[in-house]
Coordinates of C-alpha atoms in Angstrom, one line a residue:
Chain B
A28 CA 0.3 2.9 10.3
Q29 CA 0.3 -0.9 10.2
S30 CA -2.7 -3.1 9.5
V31 CA -3.5 -6.7 8.7
T32 CA -6.3 -8.1 6.6
Q33 CA -7.2 -11.8 6.7
L34 CA -9.3 -12.8 3.7
G35 CA -12.1 -15.1 4.8
S36 CA -13.4 -15.3 8.3
H37 CA -14.2 -19.0 7.8
V38 CA -12.3 -21.6 5.7
S39 CA -13.5 -25.1 5.3
V40 CA -11.4 -27.9 3.8
S41 CA -11.6 -31.7 3.7
E42 CA -9.1 -33.8 5.6
G43 CA -6.0 -34.3 3.5
A44 CA -6.7 -31.2 1.4
L45 CA -4.4 -28.2 1.0
V46 CA -4.9 -25.5 3.6
L47 CA -4.5 -21.9 2.4
L48 CA -5.2 -19.0 4.8
R49 CA -4.6 -15.6 3.3
C50 CA -3.0 -12.6 5.0
N51 CA -2.2 -9.2 3.6
Y52 CA -0.4 -6.5 5.5
S53 CA 0.2 -2.8 5.3
S54 CA 3.4 -1.3 6.8
S55 CA 5.5 1.7 6.1
V56 CA 8.5 0.1 7.7
P57 CA 10.0 -3.3 7.3
P58 CA 7.6 -5.7 9.0
Y59 CA 7.9 -8.7 11.2
L60 CA 5.0 -11.1 10.4
F61 CA 3.5 -13.8 12.5
W62 CA 0.9 -16.5 12.4
Y63 CA -0.7 -17.6 15.7
V64 CA -3.1 -20.4 16.3
Q65 CA -5.8 -20.5 18.9
Y66 CA -7.4 -23.9 19.8
P67 CA -10.8 -23.8 21.5
N68 CA -10.6 -22.4 25.0
Q69 CA -6.9 -21.9 24.9
G70 CA -4.5 -19.0 24.5
L71 CA -2.5 -18.1 21.4
Q72 CA 0.4 -20.3 20.2
L73 CA 3.0 -19.1 17.8
L74 CA 3.0 -21.1 14.5
L75 CA 5.7 -19.3 12.7
K76 CA 7.3 -15.9 12.2
Y77 CA 9.1 -13.9 9.5
T78 CA 11.8 -11.5 10.8
S79 CA 13.7 -10.5 7.5
A80 CA 15.6 -13.7 7.1
A81 CA 14.4 -16.4 4.6
T82 CA 11.2 -15.4 2.9
L83 CA 9.8 -19.0 3.1
V84 CA 9.2 -19.7 6.8
K85 CA 8.5 -23.1 8.2
G86 CA 6.6 -23.5 11.4
I87 CA 5.2 -26.1 13.7
N88 CA 2.7 -28.8 12.8
G89 CA 3.7 -28.8 9.1
F90 CA 2.7 -25.2 8.4
E91 CA 4.7 -22.7 6.3
A92 CA 4.3 -19.2 5.0
E93 CA 5.9 -17.2 2.3
F94 CA 6.7 -13.5 2.7
K95 CA 6.0 -11.7 -0.6
K96 CA 7.0 -8.1 -0.4
S97 CA 5.6 -7.2 -3.9
E98 CA 2.2 -8.5 -2.9
T99 CA 2.4 -7.4 0.7
S100 CA 1.2 -11.0 1.6
F101 CA 2.1 -13.6 4.1
H102 CA -0.2 -16.5 3.3
L103 CA -0.2 -19.6 5.5
T104 CA -0.3 -23.1 3.9
K105 CA -0.2 -26.7 4.8
P106 CA -0.1 -29.4 2.2
S107 CA -2.5 -31.8 3.9
A108 CA -5.1 -30.9 6.6
H109 CA -5.6 -32.9 9.7
M110 CA -8.7 -32.9 11.9
S111 CA -6.5 -31.5 14.7
D112 CA -5.8 -28.4 12.6
A113 CA -9.3 -27.1 13.2
A114 CA -8.8 -23.8 15.1
E115 CA -8.8 -20.1 14.7
Y116 CA -5.7 -18.6 13.0
F117 CA -4.4 -15.0 13.4
C118 CA -2.0 -13.2 11.3
A119 CA -0.1 -10.3 13.0
V120 CA 2.4 -7.7 12.1
S121 CA 4.9 -5.6 14.1
H122 CA 7.7 -3.5 12.8
A123 CA 11.4 -4.0 12.9
G124 CA 12.4 -0.3 13.2
S125 CA 13.4 1.8 16.1
G126 CA 10.7 2.6 18.5
N127 CA 9.5 -1.0 18.3
T128 CA 7.1 -1.2 21.3
G129 CA 6.4 -4.9 20.7
K130 CA 2.8 -4.3 19.8
L131 CA 1.3 -6.9 17.6
I132 CA -1.4 -5.7 15.1
F133 CA -3.7 -8.7 14.6
G134 CA -6.0 -9.5 11.7
Q135 CA -9.6 -10.4 12.4
G136 CA -8.9 -14.1 12.5
T137 CA -9.8 -17.1 10.2
T138 CA -11.6 -20.1 11.6
L139 CA -10.4 -23.3 9.9
Q140 CA -12.9 -26.1 9.7
V141 CA -11.6 -29.6 8.7
K142 CA -14.3 -32.0 7.4
P143 CA -13.7 -35.8 7.6
Chain Q
E15 CA 7.5 -25.1 32.9
A16 CA 7.7 -21.7 31.2
Q17 CA 4.3 -20.1 31.2
V18 CA 2.1 -17.1 31.5
T19 CA -0.8 -17.5 34.0
Q20 CA -3.9 -15.5 34.4
N21 CA -6.5 -15.4 37.1
P22 CA -9.4 -15.7 37.1
R23 CA -10.1 -17.6 33.9
Y24 CA -13.8 -16.7 34.0
L25 CA -15.5 -13.8 35.7
I26 CA -19.0 -12.5 35.8
T27 CA -19.5 -9.1 37.5
V28 CA -21.8 -6.1 37.5
T29 CA -21.4 -2.6 36.2
G30 CA -19.2 -0.4 38.4
K31 CA -17.7 -3.1 40.6
K32 CA -14.0 -2.8 40.5
L33 CA -12.0 -5.9 39.5
T34 CA -8.5 -7.0 38.9
V35 CA -7.3 -9.7 36.5
T36 CA -3.8 -10.9 37.5
C37 CA -1.1 -12.0 35.1
S38 CA 2.2 -13.6 36.0
Q39 CA 5.1 -15.0 34.0
N40 CA 8.0 -17.2 35.2
M41 CA 10.4 -16.5 32.3
N42 CA 12.0 -13.3 33.6
H43 CA 10.6 -11.4 30.7
E44 CA 10.9 -7.6 30.7
Y45 CA 8.1 -7.0 28.2
M46 CA 4.4 -7.7 29.1
S47 CA 1.2 -6.7 27.4
W48 CA -2.6 -7.0 27.7
Y49 CA -4.9 -7.6 24.7
R50 CA -8.6 -8.0 24.4
Q51 CA -10.2 -10.2 21.8
D52 CA -13.6 -9.5 20.3
P53 CA -15.4 -11.3 17.5
G54 CA -14.5 -9.9 14.1
L55 CA -11.9 -7.6 15.5
G56 CA -9.0 -9.9 16.3
L57 CA -6.8 -8.9 19.3
R58 CA -6.3 -5.3 20.2
Q59 CA -3.6 -4.1 22.6
I60 CA -4.8 -2.4 25.8
Y61 CA -1.6 -1.6 27.7
Y62 CA 2.0 -2.7 27.6
S63 CA 5.1 -2.5 29.8
M64 CA 8.7 -2.5 28.7
N65 CA 10.0 -3.1 32.2
V66 CA 9.3 -2.6 35.9
E67 CA 7.6 0.8 36.5
V68 CA 7.4 1.5 32.7
T69 CA 3.9 1.2 31.2
D70 CA 2.2 2.8 28.2
K71 CA -1.1 2.8 26.5
G72 CA -2.0 0.6 23.6
D73 CA -4.8 1.1 21.1
V74 CA -7.8 0.7 23.5
P75 CA -6.7 1.8 27.0
E76 CA -10.0 3.6 28.0
G77 CA -11.5 2.2 31.1
Y78 CA -8.4 0.2 32.1
K79 CA -5.4 0.7 34.4
V80 CA -2.2 -1.4 34.8
S81 CA 0.7 -1.5 37.2
R82 CA 4.1 -3.1 37.0
K83 CA 5.7 -3.1 40.4
E84 CA 7.5 -6.5 39.9
K85 CA 8.9 -7.9 36.8
R86 CA 6.8 -11.1 36.9
N87 CA 3.4 -9.5 37.5
F88 CA 1.3 -7.2 35.3
P89 CA -2.3 -6.9 36.7
L90 CA -5.1 -5.4 34.6
I91 CA -7.5 -3.2 36.7
L92 CA -11.0 -2.2 35.7
E93 CA -12.0 0.6 38.2
S94 CA -15.6 0.8 37.0
P95 CA -16.4 -2.0 34.5
S96 CA -19.1 -1.4 31.9
P97 CA -20.8 -3.9 29.6
N98 CA -18.7 -2.8 26.6
Q99 CA -15.7 -4.3 28.5
T100 CA -17.2 -7.8 28.2
S101 CA -14.5 -9.6 26.3
L102 CA -11.8 -12.2 26.3
Y103 CA -8.5 -10.9 27.7
F104 CA -5.0 -12.1 27.1
C105 CA -1.8 -11.3 28.8
A106 CA 1.5 -11.8 26.9
S107 CA 5.2 -11.5 27.7
S108 CA 8.5 -11.6 25.9
T109 CA 12.1 -10.4 26.1
P110 CA 12.7 -7.0 24.6
G111 CA 14.9 -6.3 21.5
P112 CA 14.5 -7.8 18.1
P113 CA 13.9 -10.5 17.2
R114 CA 13.0 -12.0 20.5
L115 CA 10.5 -9.2 21.2
E116 CA 8.3 -10.7 18.6
T117 CA 8.0 -14.1 20.2
Q118 CA 5.3 -13.3 22.6
Y119 CA 4.0 -15.9 25.0
F120 CA 0.3 -15.7 25.7
G121 CA -1.6 -16.7 28.8
P122 CA -4.8 -18.9 28.6
G123 CA -7.2 -16.0 28.6
T124 CA -9.7 -14.5 31.0
R125 CA -13.3 -14.4 29.9
L126 CA -15.1 -11.4 31.4
L127 CA -18.8 -10.7 31.4
V128 CA -20.0 -7.4 32.7
L129 CA -23.8 -7.2 33.4

């Protein structure tokens, strides 16, 4: 069975500081991994995804994530936070094997607060 | 513009009164799915459809029905809503087959309150 754990339901950073949102996954088959962002009163938007190519994945808005198989992690980072980054972030996993139904398993979400 | 639309965006209803939330996509996607979002639980899949007339249960299907008569539409039906179905609902779509299956496009959400 697959699962996702996001460490920290709320993260607060100052504008210009490093953003680090943690995600650990559990999967018995090679995973596909995703980060989605949800701005207030909006749907989910894909930030980036890992699908077994490069382990360092660059996404939109200056975000990137690194797939570390040995640590079963896919942490999201951004060197310098902007006020507009304040949102809820979801890590998700699906699997690359046969029988892929497309289901995404989501973490609980992390709310990012950016202080001026 | 490529998009997934949902209607209504907000709905207040009473226990037992049947309702339907519509979902439509204009990207000719074969795959569509419904999720519900609850605080502290993230998003959980309710039902999904790999193509027209092909639907299957997700993780939390109890109390819901779906149909897929046309490729573009995937309505979510609550035959007898109960207060525990108060939630934020998202529809998503994508093309099947890796890796595109994983790039799911989400609708704006439907916030449902069942009294």
